[in-house]
Short mmCIF file of C-alpha atoms in Angstrom, two decimals:
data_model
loop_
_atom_site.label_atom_id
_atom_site.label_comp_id
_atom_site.label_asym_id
_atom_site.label_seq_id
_atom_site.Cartn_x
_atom_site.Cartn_y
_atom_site.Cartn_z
CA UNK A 16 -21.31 12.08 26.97
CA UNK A 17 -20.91 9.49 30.16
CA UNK A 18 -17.27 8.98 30.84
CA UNK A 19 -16.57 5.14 29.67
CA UNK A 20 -15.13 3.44 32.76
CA UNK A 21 -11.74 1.59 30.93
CA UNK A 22 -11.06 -2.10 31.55
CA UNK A 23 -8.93 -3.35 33.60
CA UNK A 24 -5.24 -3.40 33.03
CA UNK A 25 -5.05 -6.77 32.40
CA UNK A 26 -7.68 -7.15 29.88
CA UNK A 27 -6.31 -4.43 27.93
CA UNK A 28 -2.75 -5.45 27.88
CA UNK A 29 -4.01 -9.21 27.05
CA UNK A 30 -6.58 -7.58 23.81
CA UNK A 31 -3.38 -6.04 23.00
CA UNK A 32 -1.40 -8.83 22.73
CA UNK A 33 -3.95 -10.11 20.90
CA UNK A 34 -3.69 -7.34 18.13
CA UNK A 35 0.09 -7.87 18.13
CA UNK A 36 0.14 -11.22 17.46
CA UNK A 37 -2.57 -11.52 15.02
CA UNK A 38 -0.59 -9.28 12.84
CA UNK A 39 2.66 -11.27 13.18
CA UNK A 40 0.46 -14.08 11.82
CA UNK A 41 -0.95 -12.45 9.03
CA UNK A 42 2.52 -10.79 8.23
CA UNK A 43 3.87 -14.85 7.88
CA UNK A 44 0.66 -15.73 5.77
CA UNK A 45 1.76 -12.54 3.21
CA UNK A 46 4.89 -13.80 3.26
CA UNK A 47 3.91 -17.36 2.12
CA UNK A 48 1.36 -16.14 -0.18
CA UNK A 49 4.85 -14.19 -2.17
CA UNK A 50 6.72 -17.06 -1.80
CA UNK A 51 4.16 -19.49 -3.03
CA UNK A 52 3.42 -17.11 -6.01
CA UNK A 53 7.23 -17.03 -6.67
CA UNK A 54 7.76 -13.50 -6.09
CA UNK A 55 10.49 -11.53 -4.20
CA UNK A 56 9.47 -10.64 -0.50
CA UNK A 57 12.84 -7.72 -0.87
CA UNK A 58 10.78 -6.81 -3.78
CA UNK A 59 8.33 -4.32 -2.11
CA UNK A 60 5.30 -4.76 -5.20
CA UNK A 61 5.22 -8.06 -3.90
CA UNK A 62 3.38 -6.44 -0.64
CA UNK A 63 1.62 -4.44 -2.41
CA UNK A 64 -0.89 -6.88 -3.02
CA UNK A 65 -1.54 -8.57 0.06
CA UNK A 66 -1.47 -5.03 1.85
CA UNK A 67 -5.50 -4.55 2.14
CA UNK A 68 -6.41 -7.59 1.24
CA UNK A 69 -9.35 -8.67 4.06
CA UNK A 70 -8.21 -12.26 6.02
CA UNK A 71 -10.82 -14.42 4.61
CA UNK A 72 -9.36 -13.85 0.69
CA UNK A 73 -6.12 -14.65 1.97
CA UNK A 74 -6.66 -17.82 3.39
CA UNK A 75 -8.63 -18.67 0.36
CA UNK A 76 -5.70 -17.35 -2.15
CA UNK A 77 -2.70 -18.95 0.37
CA UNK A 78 -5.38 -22.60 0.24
CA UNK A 79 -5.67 -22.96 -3.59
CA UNK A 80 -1.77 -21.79 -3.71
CA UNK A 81 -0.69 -24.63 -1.64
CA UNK A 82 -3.29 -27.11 -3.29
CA UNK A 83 -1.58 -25.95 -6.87
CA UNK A 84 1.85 -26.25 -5.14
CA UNK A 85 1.99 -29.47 -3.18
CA UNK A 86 2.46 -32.17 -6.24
CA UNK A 87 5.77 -30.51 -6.73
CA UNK A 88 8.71 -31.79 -4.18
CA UNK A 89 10.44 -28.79 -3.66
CA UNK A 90 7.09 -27.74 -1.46
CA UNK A 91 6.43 -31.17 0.37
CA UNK A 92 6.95 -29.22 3.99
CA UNK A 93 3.27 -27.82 2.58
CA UNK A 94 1.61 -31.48 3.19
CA UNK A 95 0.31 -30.65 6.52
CA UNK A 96 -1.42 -27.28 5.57
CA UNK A 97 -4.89 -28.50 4.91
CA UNK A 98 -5.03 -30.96 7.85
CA UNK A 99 -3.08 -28.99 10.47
CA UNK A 100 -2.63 -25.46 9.47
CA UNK A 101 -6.00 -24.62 7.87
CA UNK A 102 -8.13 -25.36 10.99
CA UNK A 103 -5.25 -23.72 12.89
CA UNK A 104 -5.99 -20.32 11.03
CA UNK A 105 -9.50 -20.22 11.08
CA UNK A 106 -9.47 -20.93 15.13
CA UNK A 107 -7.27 -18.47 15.41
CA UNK A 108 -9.75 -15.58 13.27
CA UNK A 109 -12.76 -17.11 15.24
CA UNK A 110 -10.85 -15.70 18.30
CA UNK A 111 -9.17 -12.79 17.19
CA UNK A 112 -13.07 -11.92 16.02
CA UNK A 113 -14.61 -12.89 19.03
CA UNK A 114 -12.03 -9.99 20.93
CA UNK A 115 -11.87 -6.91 18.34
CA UNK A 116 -15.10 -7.10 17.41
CA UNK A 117 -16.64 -7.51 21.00
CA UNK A 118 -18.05 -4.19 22.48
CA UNK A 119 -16.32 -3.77 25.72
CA UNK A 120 -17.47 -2.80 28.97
CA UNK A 121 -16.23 -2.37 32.88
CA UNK A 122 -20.00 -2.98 34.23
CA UNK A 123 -19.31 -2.26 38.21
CA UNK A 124 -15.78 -3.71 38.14
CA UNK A 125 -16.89 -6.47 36.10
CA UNK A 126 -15.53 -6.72 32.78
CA UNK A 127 -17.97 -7.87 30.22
CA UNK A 128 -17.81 -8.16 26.54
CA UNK A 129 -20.92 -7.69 23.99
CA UNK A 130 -21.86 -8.81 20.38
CA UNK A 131 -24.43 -7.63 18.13
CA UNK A 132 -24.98 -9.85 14.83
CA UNK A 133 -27.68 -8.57 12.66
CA UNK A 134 -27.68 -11.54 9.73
CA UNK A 135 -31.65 -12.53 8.95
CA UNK A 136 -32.34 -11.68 11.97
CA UNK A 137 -31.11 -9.28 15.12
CA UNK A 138 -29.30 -11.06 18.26
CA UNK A 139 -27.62 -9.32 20.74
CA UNK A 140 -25.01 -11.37 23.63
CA UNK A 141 -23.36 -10.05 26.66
CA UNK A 142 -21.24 -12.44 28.74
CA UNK A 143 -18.63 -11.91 31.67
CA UNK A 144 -15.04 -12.10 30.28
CA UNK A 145 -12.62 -13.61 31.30
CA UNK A 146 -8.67 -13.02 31.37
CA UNK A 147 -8.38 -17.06 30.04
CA UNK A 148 -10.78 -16.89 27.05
CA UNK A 149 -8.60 -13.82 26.02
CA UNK A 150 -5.21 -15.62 27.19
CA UNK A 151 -7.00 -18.41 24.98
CA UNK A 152 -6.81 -16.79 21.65
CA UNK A 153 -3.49 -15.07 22.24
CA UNK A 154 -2.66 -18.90 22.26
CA UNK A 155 -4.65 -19.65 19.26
CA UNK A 156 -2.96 -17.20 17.14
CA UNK A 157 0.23 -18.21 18.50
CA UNK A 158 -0.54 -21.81 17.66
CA UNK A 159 -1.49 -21.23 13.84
CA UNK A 160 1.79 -19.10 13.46
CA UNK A 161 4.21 -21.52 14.92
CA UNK A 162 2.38 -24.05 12.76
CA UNK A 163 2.14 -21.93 9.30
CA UNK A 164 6.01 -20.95 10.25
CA UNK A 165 6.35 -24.80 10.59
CA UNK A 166 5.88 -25.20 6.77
CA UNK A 167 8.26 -23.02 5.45
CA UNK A 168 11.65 -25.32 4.14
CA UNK A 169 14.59 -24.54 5.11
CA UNK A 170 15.45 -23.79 1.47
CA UNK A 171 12.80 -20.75 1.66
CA UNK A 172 13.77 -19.65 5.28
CA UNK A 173 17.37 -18.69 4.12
CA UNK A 174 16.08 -17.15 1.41
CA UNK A 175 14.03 -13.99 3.49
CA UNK A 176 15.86 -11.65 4.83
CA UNK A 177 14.70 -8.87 7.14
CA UNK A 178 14.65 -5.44 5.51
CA UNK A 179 16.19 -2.61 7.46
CA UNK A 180 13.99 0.26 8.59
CA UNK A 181 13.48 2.52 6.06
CA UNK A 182 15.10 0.74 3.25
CA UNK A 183 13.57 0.30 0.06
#
């Protein structure tokens, strides 16, 4: 096999960031969904759920919560999820996509990233990357969980507690 020349350091520590973030968002978006379904977030079945659930059936299961939810006062903080927070999320997966799905290459020092979509019909893209598109989406993310974090009331934010490592 050809030795695969790695990316440059700043790339990889940026698609990192990346992965760390996006699952600090989708951590807060399990966390709403056992709130919302009035569950226990100490109580560990409540993860149990949510644990390989794919992103798309969340967001679907966390919308219809919230539109079931919102007529009652107690979660009026949620008004702003459809209009604010849902386009938030799905920039945010559009980006996240667009970087761990990407096939990866240092071409001559150049660091380019590939896609290959096969859907009715085969297409194939390869495009110069940047450091900003992937600074971009660290944003993005960081935008729809400051946002989705936004929502919770102060009521709910009391109520969650970090668990201790290794605690049960």
């Amino acid at each position: 096999m050809p030795e695969i020349p790695n990316l440059p350091d700043e790339y990889l520590r940026e698609s990192g960031l990346v992965i760390v973030r996006w699952k600090h968002l989708e951590q807060i978006v399990n966390l709403f969904l056992i709130h919302l379904l009035g569950k226990s977030v100490e109580d560990e079945r409540s993860h149990i759920v949510f644990a390989h659930m794919a992103w798309p059936q969340k967001v679907h299961v966390l919308s219809a919560l919230v539109e079931k939810v919102i007529v009652l006062p107690r979660y009026s903080s949620l008004k702003n999820y459809k209009s604010v927070v849902l386009p938030l999320l799905s920039a945010a997966n559009d980006g996240r996509n667009s970087i761990i799905h990407a096939i990866w290459a240092n071409m001559d020092g150049v660091a380019t990233r590939a896609s290959i979509k096969a859907r009715g019909s085969l297409k194939f893209t390869l495009s110069v990357a940047t450091i900003e598109e992937i600074e971009e989406v660290v944003q993005a993310i960081e935008d729809a969980r400051v946002a989705l974090s936004g929502l919770a009331s102060d009521e709910w934010k009391g109520s969650i507690r970090i668990r201790k490592e290794g605690s049960s």
